Amino acid sequence: MYFYMYKIETEWYGRDMATAEKLATTTELARDYGRILDDAAKGPVSIPRGKKPDITLIGRDRWQQAEASQQWMMAFSVIVRYGVDRIGGDSGVVLPAEFEWLRAFEPGDLLEFLREFSNAMKDATMGVRPWEEVEDVLYEWHRSAIVLLDKHLTSRLKKARANVR
Amino acid sequence: MESEWKAFALAHPQAAQRTYERLTAEPLVRIARRQFPLKGAATKPFWEYEATAAFRIYYATNSTNMTVIVAARNDVHSGSDVVALIKNRRMNFEIEMRSLRESAHRLEAMESGTISGKGSPKKKEDATMRRPRGPELGRSVLWGSASLG
């Protein structure tokens, strides 16, 4: 049972998702900035500043990861919302211009897209795969939508289907 | 189809050579964004290969593992990169948020008397005035006696 839970946790959330936050005062920062910067390279170090907003030092790779995560979560939330509505039978859902191409797909295809996109998002969020792979998924589905929207090309593909496997 | 391939080979002989070698040696080996199976039931089992920035080859393999090229298209749509569009959307969102934040701070400063509005007399605070509660996307910052509903 314990092993099973551990497997679920590592598979779905990754091992190192939670990182302990350290605290340092401004005095400590001034006196021992070398050690604090080394700590910040390993995990977040927060510096309370009284009435001013606190500052958190983090490694550049973690910051980039957080930035990419925020970037793609916005796209993900729009896509999931659209997918759920479309698969649920509502075809009049409003979409931002950059996702209009999703309308080219049938609900069954959309489900496959959501599965592929959410897996890539999960792996990238956990740091298992790079964020470029999320971009790759979107790029390839977008390219496929362009083909689907080209009636002449799809009719040629349809005619050729009998000769291929 | 033959005429499309010939036109492509004449216009881009080196790219055509590379394409021929790739599609005969490894037709079903994916290269991210360059060679991949098309998505969606209506386009299966075809693949797309990016021969040049503008040319796309659509193909599949037959029962004897021969590569069958179905179309070579000078793709006019390739300029609209969806990834760049999504990233721009984030940038636009942040610009909008920043300008809303700035206007909220400006209004707050005007209210507290730190700065005065350009060309407008400094207003005395009215009991009906509400301090802006921070930026809200898609709405202008509420001011005066307007209600947040």
PDB file of N, CA, C and O in Angstrom, chain A residues 66-141:
ATOM      1  N   ALA A  66       9.322  28.699 -13.300  1.00  0.00           N
ATOM      2  CA  ALA A  66       8.083  29.327 -12.814  1.00  0.00           C
ATOM      3  C   ALA A  66       7.466  30.211 -13.895  1.00  0.00           C
ATOM      4  O   ALA A  66       6.249  30.226 -14.086  1.00  0.00           O
ATOM      5  N   GLU A  67       8.317  30.943 -14.620  1.00  0.00           N
ATOM      6  CA  GLU A  67       7.834  31.811 -15.694  1.00  0.00           C
ATOM      7  C   GLU A  67       7.142  30.982 -16.780  1.00  0.00           C
ATOM      8  O   GLU A  67       6.047  31.314 -17.227  1.00  0.00           O
ATOM      9  N   ALA A  68       7.844  29.908 -17.200  1.00  0.00           N
ATOM     10  CA  ALA A  68       7.283  29.055 -18.261  1.00  0.00           C
ATOM     11  C   ALA A  68       5.986  28.421 -17.785  1.00  0.00           C
ATOM     12  O   ALA A  68       5.008  28.336 -18.535  1.00  0.00           O
ATOM     13  N   SER A  69       5.974  28.020 -16.523  1.00  0.00           N
ATOM     14  CA  SER A  69       4.793  27.380 -15.971  1.00  0.00           C
ATOM     15  C   SER A  69       3.595  28.338 -16.012  1.00  0.00           C
ATOM     16  O   SER A  69       2.501  27.972 -16.435  1.00  0.00           O
ATOM     17  N   GLN A  70       3.847  29.581 -15.590  1.00  0.00           N
ATOM     18  CA  GLN A  70       2.774  30.587 -15.584  1.00  0.00           C
ATOM     19  C   GLN A  70       2.293  30.859 -17.008  1.00  0.00           C
ATOM     20  O   GLN A  70       1.103  30.966 -17.278  1.00  0.00           O
ATOM     21  N   GLN A  71       3.267  30.964 -17.907  1.00  0.00           N
ATOM     22  CA  GLN A  71       2.971  31.203 -19.320  1.00  0.00           C
ATOM     23  C   GLN A  71       2.012  30.142 -19.864  1.00  0.00           C
ATOM     24  O   GLN A  71       0.973  30.443 -20.435  1.00  0.00           O
ATOM     25  N   TRP A  72       2.370  28.875 -19.652  1.00  0.00           N
ATOM     26  CA  TRP A  72       1.601  27.804 -20.274  1.00  0.00           C
ATOM     27  C   TRP A  72       0.330  27.470 -19.520  1.00  0.00           C
ATOM     28  O   TRP A  72      -0.612  26.947 -20.109  1.00  0.00           O
ATOM     29  N   MET A  73       0.287  27.776 -18.216  1.00  0.00           N
ATOM     30  CA  MET A  73      -0.946  27.518 -17.475  1.00  0.00           C
ATOM     31  C   MET A  73      -2.089  28.372 -18.013  1.00  0.00           C
ATOM     32  O   MET A  73      -3.241  27.946 -18.024  1.00  0.00           O
ATOM     33  N   MET A  74      -1.750  29.598 -18.472  1.00  0.00           N
ATOM     34  CA  MET A  74      -2.788  30.458 -19.044  1.00  0.00           C
ATOM     35  C   MET A  74      -3.374  29.820 -20.300  1.00  0.00           C
ATOM     36  O   MET A  74      -4.587  29.752 -20.491  1.00  0.00           O
ATOM     37  N   ALA A  75      -2.461  29.343 -21.165  1.00  0.00           N
ATOM     38  CA  ALA A  75      -2.912  28.689 -22.399  1.00  0.00           C
ATOM     39  C   ALA A  75      -3.682  27.407 -22.062  1.00  0.00           C
ATOM     40  O   ALA A  75      -4.736  27.131 -22.637  1.00  0.00           O
ATOM     41  N   PHE A  76      -3.160  26.663 -21.101  1.00  0.00           N
ATOM     42  CA  PHE A  76      -3.765  25.385 -20.718  1.00  0.00           C
ATOM     43  C   PHE A  76      -5.196  25.575 -20.216  1.00  0.00           C
ATOM     44  O   PHE A  76      -6.106  24.834 -20.591  1.00  0.00           O
ATOM     45  N   SER A  77      -5.395  26.601 -19.383  1.00  0.00           N
ATOM     46  CA  SER A  77      -6.733  26.804 -18.827  1.00  0.00           C
ATOM     47  C   SER A  77      -7.740  27.146 -19.924  1.00  0.00           C
ATOM     48  O   SER A  77      -8.881  26.672 -19.898  1.00  0.00           O
ATOM     49  N   VAL A  78      -7.304  27.922 -20.912  1.00  0.00           N
ATOM     50  CA  VAL A  78      -8.200  28.265 -22.027  1.00  0.00           C
ATOM     51  C   VAL A  78      -8.536  27.012 -22.834  1.00  0.00           C
ATOM     52  O   VAL A  78      -9.698  26.750 -23.174  1.00  0.00           O
ATOM     53  N   ILE A  79      -7.516  26.221 -23.104  1.00  0.00           N
ATOM     54  CA  ILE A  79      -7.701  25.025 -23.925  1.00  0.00           C
ATOM     55  C   ILE A  79      -8.591  23.993 -23.222  1.00  0.00           C
ATOM     56  O   ILE A  79      -9.492  23.422 -23.833  1.00  0.00           O
ATOM     57  N   VAL A  80      -8.353  23.791 -21.935  1.00  0.00           N
ATOM     58  CA  VAL A  80      -9.157  22.809 -21.192  1.00  0.00           C
ATOM     59  C   VAL A  80     -10.620  23.256 -21.155  1.00  0.00           C
ATOM     60  O   VAL A  80     -11.532  22.473 -21.410  1.00  0.00           O
ATOM     61  N   ARG A  81     -10.823  24.540 -20.901  1.00  0.00           N
ATOM     62  CA  ARG A  81     -12.189  25.072 -20.860  1.00  0.00           C
ATOM     63  C   ARG A  81     -12.900  24.837 -22.195  1.00  0.00           C
ATOM     64  O   ARG A  81     -14.035  24.371 -22.245  1.00  0.00           O
ATOM     65  N   TYR A  82     -12.196  25.139 -23.285  1.00  0.00           N
ATOM     66  CA  TYR A  82     -12.787  24.952 -24.608  1.00  0.00           C
ATOM     67  C   TYR A  82     -13.069  23.465 -24.860  1.00  0.00           C
ATOM     68  O   TYR A  82     -14.161  23.104 -25.308  1.00  0.00           O
ATOM     69  N   GLY A  83     -12.059  22.615 -24.544  1.00  0.00           N
ATOM     70  CA  GLY A  83     -12.200  21.177 -24.784  1.00  0.00           C
ATOM     71  C   GLY A  83     -13.385  20.594 -24.040  1.00  0.00           C
ATOM     72  O   GLY A  83     -14.179  19.848 -24.611  1.00  0.00           O
ATOM     73  N   VAL A  84     -13.518  20.961 -22.784  1.00  0.00           N
ATOM     74  CA  VAL A  84     -14.611  20.427 -21.954  1.00  0.00           C
ATOM     75  C   VAL A  84     -15.961  20.848 -22.545  1.00  0.00           C
ATOM     76  O   VAL A  84     -16.882  20.035 -22.677  1.00  0.00           O
ATOM     77  N   ASP A  85     -16.078  22.125 -22.940  1.00  0.00           N
ATOM     78  CA  ASP A  85     -17.346  22.608 -23.497  1.00  0.00           C
ATOM     79  C   ASP A  85     -17.672  21.928 -24.828  1.00  0.00           C
ATOM     80  O   ASP A  85     -18.799  21.532 -25.081  1.00  0.00           O
ATOM     81  N   ARG A  86     -16.657  21.822 -25.681  1.00  0.00           N
ATOM     82  CA  ARG A  86     -16.877  21.200 -27.001  1.00  0.00           C
ATOM     83  C   ARG A  86     -17.263  19.733 -26.859  1.00  0.00           C
ATOM     84  O   ARG A  86     -18.206  19.255 -27.494  1.00  0.00           O
ATOM     85  N   ILE A  87     -16.512  19.011 -26.026  1.00  0.00           N
ATOM     86  CA  ILE A  87     -16.794  17.580 -25.859  1.00  0.00           C
ATOM     87  C   ILE A  87     -18.171  17.407 -25.211  1.00  0.00           C
ATOM     88  O   ILE A  87     -18.903  16.476 -25.511  1.00  0.00           O
ATOM     89  N   GLY A  88     -18.545  18.376 -24.390  1.00  0.00           N
ATOM     90  CA  GLY A  88     -19.874  18.354 -23.762  1.00  0.00           C
ATOM     91  C   GLY A  88     -20.994  18.759 -24.705  1.00  0.00           C
ATOM     92  O   GLY A  88     -22.152  18.799 -24.318  1.00  0.00           O
ATOM     93  N   GLY A  89     -20.663  19.115 -25.940  1.00  0.00           N
ATOM     94  CA  GLY A  89     -21.684  19.405 -26.937  1.00  0.00           C
ATOM     95  C   GLY A  89     -21.909  20.865 -27.247  1.00  0.00           C
ATOM     96  O   GLY A  89     -22.732  21.211 -28.092  1.00  0.00           O
ATOM     97  N   ASP A  90     -21.194  21.760 -26.585  1.00  0.00           N
ATOM     98  CA  ASP A  90     -21.365  23.194 -26.859  1.00  0.00           C
ATOM     99  C   ASP A  90     -20.333  23.615 -27.896  1.00  0.00           C
ATOM    100  O   ASP A  90     -19.137  23.659 -27.625  1.00  0.00           O
ATOM    101  N   SER A  91     -20.789  23.924 -29.121  1.00  0.00           N
ATOM    102  CA  SER A  91     -19.836  24.251 -30.185  1.00  0.00           C
ATOM    103  C   SER A  91     -19.660  25.765 -30.357  1.00  0.00           C
ATOM    104  O   SER A  91     -18.861  26.208 -31.158  1.00  0.00           O
ATOM    105  N   GLY A  92     -20.413  26.547 -29.594  1.00  0.00           N
ATOM    106  CA  GLY A  92     -20.350  28.007 -29.778  1.00  0.00           C
ATOM    107  C   GLY A  92     -19.437  28.698 -28.769  1.00  0.00           C
ATOM    108  O   GLY A  92     -19.594  29.890 -28.505  1.00  0.00           O
ATOM    109  N   VAL A  93     -18.490  27.955 -28.215  1.00  0.00           N
ATOM    110  CA  VAL A  93     -17.627  28.534 -27.180  1.00  0.00           C
ATOM    111  C   VAL A  93     -16.689  29.577 -27.808  1.00  0.00           C
ATOM    112  O   VAL A  93     -16.144  29.358 -28.880  1.00  0.00           O
ATOM    113  N   VAL A  94     -16.540  30.698 -27.108  1.00  0.00           N
ATOM    114  CA  VAL A  94     -15.661  31.759 -27.609  1.00  0.00           C
ATOM    115  C   VAL A  94     -14.211  31.359 -27.333  1.00  0.00           C
ATOM    116  O   VAL A  94     -13.884  30.842 -26.270  1.00  0.00           O
ATOM    117  N   LEU A  95     -13.357  31.589 -28.336  1.00  0.00           N
ATOM    118  CA  LEU A  95     -11.939  31.224 -28.214  1.00  0.00           C
ATOM    119  C   LEU A  95     -11.059  32.425 -28.547  1.00  0.00           C
ATOM    120  O   LEU A  95     -11.370  33.169 -29.474  1.00  0.00           O
ATOM    121  N   PRO A  96      -9.943  32.607 -27.839  1.00  0.00           N
ATOM    122  CA  PRO A  96      -9.006  33.640 -28.269  1.00  0.00           C
ATOM    123  C   PRO A  96      -8.475  33.316 -29.673  1.00  0.00           C
ATOM    124  O   PRO A  96      -8.392  32.136 -30.039  1.00  0.00           O
ATOM    125  N   ALA A  97      -8.100  34.352 -30.424  1.00  0.00           N
ATOM    126  CA  ALA A  97      -7.724  34.173 -31.833  1.00  0.00           C
ATOM    127  C   ALA A  97      -6.638  33.117 -32.031  1.00  0.00           C
ATOM    128  O   ALA A  97      -6.685  32.357 -32.993  1.00  0.00           O
ATOM    129  N   GLU A  98      -5.689  33.050 -31.098  1.00  0.00           N
ATOM    130  CA  GLU A  98      -4.566  32.126 -31.312  1.00  0.00           C
ATOM    131  C   GLU A  98      -4.959  30.656 -31.154  1.00  0.00           C
ATOM    132  O   GLU A  98      -4.171  29.769 -31.462  1.00  0.00           O
ATOM    133  N   PHE A  99      -6.212  30.414 -30.698  1.00  0.00           N
ATOM    134  CA  PHE A  99      -6.653  29.019 -30.552  1.00  0.00           C
ATOM    135  C   PHE A  99      -7.821  28.678 -31.481  1.00  0.00           C
ATOM    136  O   PHE A  99      -8.395  27.599 -31.370  1.00  0.00           O
ATOM    137  N   GLU A 100      -8.158  29.579 -32.393  1.00  0.00           N
ATOM    138  CA  GLU A 100      -9.292  29.344 -33.300  1.00  0.00           C
ATOM    139  C   GLU A 100      -9.145  28.045 -34.085  1.00  0.00           C
ATOM    140  O   GLU A 100     -10.133  27.387 -34.396  1.00  0.00           O
ATOM    141  N   TRP A 101      -7.909  27.675 -34.396  1.00  0.00           N
ATOM    142  CA  TRP A 101      -7.648  26.467 -35.179  1.00  0.00           C
ATOM    143  C   TRP A 101      -8.152  25.196 -34.500  1.00  0.00           C
ATOM    144  O   TRP A 101      -8.354  24.181 -35.162  1.00  0.00           O
ATOM    145  N   LEU A 102      -8.376  25.251 -33.173  1.00  0.00           N
ATOM    146  CA  LEU A 102      -8.869  24.056 -32.461  1.00  0.00           C
ATOM    147  C   LEU A 102     -10.229  23.605 -32.989  1.00  0.00           C
ATOM    148  O   LEU A 102     -10.594  22.447 -32.871  1.00  0.00           O
ATOM    149  N   ARG A 103     -10.976  24.565 -33.583  1.00  0.00           N
ATOM    150  CA  ARG A 103     -12.309  24.238 -34.098  1.00  0.00           C
ATOM    151  C   ARG A 103     -12.254  23.236 -35.248  1.00  0.00           C
ATOM    152  O   ARG A 103     -13.263  22.643 -35.606  1.00  0.00           O
ATOM    153  N   ALA A 104     -11.068  23.079 -35.855  1.00  0.00           N
ATOM    154  CA  ALA A 104     -10.938  22.139 -36.979  1.00  0.00           C
ATOM    155  C   ALA A 104     -11.112  20.690 -36.541  1.00  0.00           C
ATOM    156  O   ALA A 104     -11.404  19.828 -37.360  1.00  0.00           O
ATOM    157  N   PHE A 105     -10.944  20.437 -35.228  1.00  0.00           N
ATOM    158  CA  PHE A 105     -10.957  19.044 -34.766  1.00  0.00           C
ATOM    159  C   PHE A 105     -12.325  18.615 -34.250  1.00  0.00           C
ATOM    160  O   PHE A 105     -13.064  19.402 -33.678  1.00  0.00           O
ATOM    161  N   GLU A 106     -12.588  17.317 -34.453  1.00  0.00           N
ATOM    162  CA  GLU A 106     -13.799  16.696 -33.920  1.00  0.00           C
ATOM    163  C   GLU A 106     -13.596  16.459 -32.416  1.00  0.00           C
ATOM    164  O   GLU A 106     -12.448  16.396 -31.950  1.00  0.00           O
ATOM    165  N   PRO A 107     -14.694  16.299 -31.644  1.00  0.00           N
ATOM    166  CA  PRO A 107     -14.542  16.075 -30.196  1.00  0.00           C
ATOM    167  C   PRO A 107     -13.597  14.934 -29.831  1.00  0.00           C
ATOM    168  O   PRO A 107     -12.815  15.049 -28.891  1.00  0.00           O
ATOM    169  N   GLY A 108     -13.621  13.835 -30.600  1.00  0.00           N
ATOM    170  CA  GLY A 108     -12.719  12.703 -30.315  1.00  0.00           C
ATOM    171  C   GLY A 108     -11.255  13.118 -30.449  1.00  0.00           C
ATOM    172  O   GLY A 108     -10.405  12.723 -29.646  1.00  0.00           O
ATOM    173  N   ASP A 109     -10.958  13.922 -31.483  1.00  0.00           N
ATOM    174  CA  ASP A 109      -9.588  14.416 -31.680  1.00  0.00           C
ATOM    175  C   ASP A 109      -9.201  15.363 -30.551  1.00  0.00           C
ATOM    176  O   ASP A 109      -8.069  15.352 -30.078  1.00  0.00           O
ATOM    177  N   LEU A 110     -10.166  16.188 -30.149  1.00  0.00           N
ATOM    178  CA  LEU A 110      -9.900  17.153 -29.068  1.00  0.00           C
ATOM    179  C   LEU A 110      -9.523  16.440 -27.777  1.00  0.00           C
ATOM    180  O   LEU A 110      -8.638  16.876 -27.054  1.00  0.00           O
ATOM    181  N   LEU A 111     -10.215  15.320 -27.547  1.00  0.00           N
ATOM    182  CA  LEU A 111      -9.909  14.543 -26.338  1.00  0.00           C
ATOM    183  C   LEU A 111      -8.462  14.040 -26.391  1.00  0.00           C
ATOM    184  O   LEU A 111      -7.730  14.114 -25.403  1.00  0.00           O
ATOM    185  N   GLU A 112      -8.065  13.557 -27.570  1.00  0.00           N
ATOM    186  CA  GLU A 112      -6.691  13.069 -27.738  1.00  0.00           C
ATOM    187  C   GLU A 112      -5.697  14.230 -27.551  1.00  0.00           C
ATOM    188  O   GLU A 112      -4.650  14.068 -26.925  1.00  0.00           O
ATOM    189  N   PHE A 113      -6.057  15.382 -28.096  1.00  0.00           N
ATOM    190  CA  PHE A 113      -5.194  16.566 -27.947  1.00  0.00           C
ATOM    191  C   PHE A 113      -5.045  16.956 -26.471  1.00  0.00           C
ATOM    192  O   PHE A 113      -3.938  17.213 -25.984  1.00  0.00           O
ATOM    193  N   LEU A 114      -6.185  16.961 -25.756  1.00  0.00           N
ATOM    194  CA  LEU A 114      -6.142  17.327 -24.330  1.00  0.00           C
ATOM    195  C   LEU A 114      -5.268  16.357 -23.545  1.00  0.00           C
ATOM    196  O   LEU A 114      -4.516  16.766 -22.661  1.00  0.00           O
ATOM    197  N   ARG A 115      -5.375  15.078 -23.907  1.00  0.00           N
ATOM    198  CA  ARG A 115      -4.572  14.059 -23.220  1.00  0.00           C
ATOM    199  C   ARG A 115      -3.085  14.315 -23.462  1.00  0.00           C
ATOM    200  O   ARG A 115      -2.286  14.349 -22.530  1.00  0.00           O
ATOM    201  N   GLU A 116      -2.733  14.565 -24.719  1.00  0.00           N
ATOM    202  CA  GLU A 116      -1.330  14.771 -25.081  1.00  0.00           C
ATOM    203  C   GLU A 116      -0.782  16.068 -24.471  1.00  0.00           C
ATOM    204  O   GLU A 116       0.313  16.102 -23.917  1.00  0.00           O
ATOM    205  N   PHE A 117      -1.590  17.120 -24.563  1.00  0.00           N
ATOM    206  CA  PHE A 117      -1.153  18.430 -24.067  1.00  0.00           C
ATOM    207  C   PHE A 117      -1.019  18.421 -22.546  1.00  0.00           C
ATOM    208  O   PHE A 117      -0.039  18.932 -21.993  1.00  0.00           O
ATOM    209  N   SER A 118      -2.011  17.792 -21.858  1.00  0.00           N
ATOM    210  CA  SER A 118      -1.948  17.798 -20.397  1.00  0.00           C
ATOM    211  C   SER A 118      -0.797  16.931 -19.891  1.00  0.00           C
ATOM    212  O   SER A 118      -0.156  17.258 -18.898  1.00  0.00           O
ATOM    213  N   ASN A 119      -0.484  15.841 -20.609  1.00  0.00           N
ATOM    214  CA  ASN A 119       0.665  15.012 -20.212  1.00  0.00           C
ATOM    215  C   ASN A 119       1.960  15.798 -20.353  1.00  0.00           C
ATOM    216  O   ASN A 119       2.823  15.742 -19.476  1.00  0.00           O
ATOM    217  N   ALA A 120       2.079  16.517 -21.470  1.00  0.00           N
ATOM    218  CA  ALA A 120       3.299  17.315 -21.687  1.00  0.00           C
ATOM    219  C   ALA A 120       3.404  18.406 -20.624  1.00  0.00           C
ATOM    220  O   ALA A 120       4.490  18.681 -20.100  1.00  0.00           O
ATOM    221  N   MET A 121       2.258  19.021 -20.277  1.00  0.00           N
ATOM    222  CA  MET A 121       2.241  20.069 -19.244  1.00  0.00           C
ATOM    223  C   MET A 121       2.679  19.497 -17.896  1.00  0.00           C
ATOM    224  O   MET A 121       3.456  20.106 -17.170  1.00  0.00           O
ATOM    225  N   LYS A 122       2.141  18.326 -17.574  1.00  0.00           N
ATOM    226  CA  LYS A 122       2.459  17.688 -16.286  1.00  0.00           C
ATOM    227  C   LYS A 122       3.958  17.394 -16.214  1.00  0.00           C
ATOM    228  O   LYS A 122       4.623  17.745 -15.235  1.00  0.00           O
ATOM    229  N   ASP A 123       4.481  16.791 -17.269  1.00  0.00           N
ATOM    230  CA  ASP A 123       5.906  16.424 -17.264  1.00  0.00           C
ATOM    231  C   ASP A 123       6.803  17.659 -17.216  1.00  0.00           C
ATOM    232  O   ASP A 123       7.839  17.658 -16.554  1.00  0.00           O
ATOM    233  N   ALA A 124       6.387  18.718 -17.921  1.00  0.00           N
ATOM    234  CA  ALA A 124       7.210  19.936 -17.915  1.00  0.00           C
ATOM    235  C   ALA A 124       7.142  20.622 -16.549  1.00  0.00           C
ATOM    236  O   ALA A 124       8.152  21.111 -16.035  1.00  0.00           O
ATOM    237  N   THR A 125       5.951  20.625 -15.939  1.00  0.00           N
ATOM    238  CA  THR A 125       5.801  21.233 -14.616  1.00  0.00           C
ATOM    239  C   THR A 125       6.655  20.498 -13.585  1.00  0.00           C
ATOM    240  O   THR A 125       7.230  21.103 -12.690  1.00  0.00           O
ATOM    241  N   MET A 126       6.735  19.169 -13.749  1.00  0.00           N
ATOM    242  CA  MET A 126       7.537  18.368 -12.813  1.00  0.00           C
ATOM    243  C   MET A 126       9.019  18.432 -13.149  1.00  0.00           C
ATOM    244  O   MET A 126       9.842  17.915 -12.384  1.00  0.00           O
ATOM    245  N   GLY A 127       9.365  19.006 -14.292  1.00  0.00           N
ATOM    246  CA  GLY A 127      10.771  19.090 -14.685  1.00  0.00           C
ATOM    247  C   GLY A 127      11.293  17.814 -15.321  1.00  0.00           C
ATOM    248  O   GLY A 127      12.490  17.645 -15.502  1.00  0.00           O
ATOM    249  N   VAL A 128      10.364  16.892 -15.662  1.00  0.00           N
ATOM    250  CA  VAL A 128      10.777  15.636 -16.293  1.00  0.00           C
ATOM    251  C   VAL A 128      11.115  15.848 -17.768  1.00  0.00           C
ATOM    252  O   VAL A 128      12.021  15.239 -18.315  1.00  0.00           O
ATOM    253  N   ARG A 129      10.345  16.717 -18.421  1.00  0.00           N
ATOM    254  CA  ARG A 129      10.590  17.031 -19.833  1.00  0.00           C
ATOM    255  C   ARG A 129      10.689  18.544 -19.973  1.00  0.00           C
ATOM    256  O   ARG A 129      10.105  19.291 -19.180  1.00  0.00           O
ATOM    257  N   PRO A 130      11.405  19.029 -20.986  1.00  0.00           N
ATOM    258  CA  PRO A 130      11.527  20.486 -21.149  1.00  0.00           C
ATOM    259  C   PRO A 130      10.221  21.120 -21.652  1.00  0.00           C
ATOM    260  O   PRO A 130       9.401  20.444 -22.272  1.00  0.00           O
ATOM    261  N   TRP A 131      10.078  22.414 -21.405  1.00  0.00           N
ATOM    262  CA  TRP A 131       8.870  23.132 -21.841  1.00  0.00           C
ATOM    263  C   TRP A 131       8.744  23.163 -23.360  1.00  0.00           C
ATOM    264  O   TRP A 131       7.653  23.312 -23.892  1.00  0.00           O
ATOM    265  N   GLU A 132       9.866  23.017 -24.040  1.00  0.00           N
ATOM    266  CA  GLU A 132       9.822  23.008 -25.513  1.00  0.00           C
ATOM    267  C   GLU A 132       8.920  21.885 -26.022  1.00  0.00           C
ATOM    268  O   GLU A 132       8.345  21.987 -27.100  1.00  0.00           O
ATOM    269  N   GLU A 133       8.797  20.829 -25.226  1.00  0.00           N
ATOM    270  CA  GLU A 133       7.951  19.715 -25.683  1.00  0.00           C
ATOM    271  C   GLU A 133       6.466  20.075 -25.621  1.00  0.00           C
ATOM    272  O   GLU A 133       5.672  19.541 -26.380  1.00  0.00           O
ATOM    273  N   VAL A 134       6.117  20.982 -24.721  1.00  0.00           N
ATOM    274  CA  VAL A 134       4.729  21.490 -24.702  1.00  0.00           C
ATOM    275  C   VAL A 134       4.507  22.292 -25.986  1.00  0.00           C
ATOM    276  O   VAL A 134       3.478  22.159 -26.654  1.00  0.00           O
ATOM    277  N   GLU A 135       5.511  23.105 -26.323  1.00  0.00           N
ATOM    278  CA  GLU A 135       5.426  23.888 -27.562  1.00  0.00           C
ATOM    279  C   GLU A 135       5.331  22.964 -28.777  1.00  0.00           C
ATOM    280  O   GLU A 135       4.581  23.233 -29.708  1.00  0.00           O
ATOM    281  N   ASP A 136       6.092  21.856 -28.743  1.00  0.00           N
ATOM    282  CA  ASP A 136       6.072  20.919 -29.869  1.00  0.00           C
ATOM    283  C   ASP A 136       4.674  20.327 -30.065  1.00  0.00           C
ATOM    284  O   ASP A 136       4.199  20.209 -31.194  1.00  0.00           O
ATOM    285  N   VAL A 137       4.031  19.973 -28.948  1.00  0.00           N
ATOM    286  CA  VAL A 137       2.683  19.384 -29.037  1.00  0.00           C
ATOM    287  C   VAL A 137       1.739  20.381 -29.708  1.00  0.00           C
ATOM    288  O   VAL A 137       1.031  20.054 -30.665  1.00  0.00           O
ATOM    289  N   LEU A 138       1.768  21.623 -29.231  1.00  0.00           N
ATOM    290  CA  LEU A 138       0.885  22.638 -29.801  1.00  0.00           C
ATOM    291  C   LEU A 138       1.202  22.880 -31.271  1.00  0.00           C
ATOM    292  O   LEU A 138       0.309  23.000 -32.099  1.00  0.00           O
ATOM    293  N   TYR A 139       2.488  22.970 -31.576  1.00  0.00           N
ATOM    294  CA  TYR A 139       2.909  23.242 -32.950  1.00  0.00           C
ATOM    295  C   TYR A 139       2.381  22.156 -33.892  1.00  0.00           C
ATOM    296  O   TYR A 139       1.824  22.458 -34.945  1.00  0.00           O
ATOM    297  N   GLU A 140       2.562  20.899 -33.497  1.00  0.00           N
ATOM    298  CA  GLU A 140       2.176  19.802 -34.390  1.00  0.00           C
ATOM    299  C   GLU A 140       0.651  19.697 -34.545  1.00  0.00           C
ATOM    300  O   GLU A 140       0.157  19.422 -35.633  1.00  0.00           O
ATOM    301  N   TRP A 141      -0.072  19.970 -33.481  1.00  0.00           N
ATOM    302  CA  TRP A 141      -1.543  19.972 -33.600  1.00  0.00           C
ATOM    303  C   TRP A 141      -1.997  21.161 -34.440  1.00  0.00           C
ATOM    304  O   TRP A 141      -2.942  21.043 -35.224  1.00  0.00           O
TER     305      TRP A 141
END
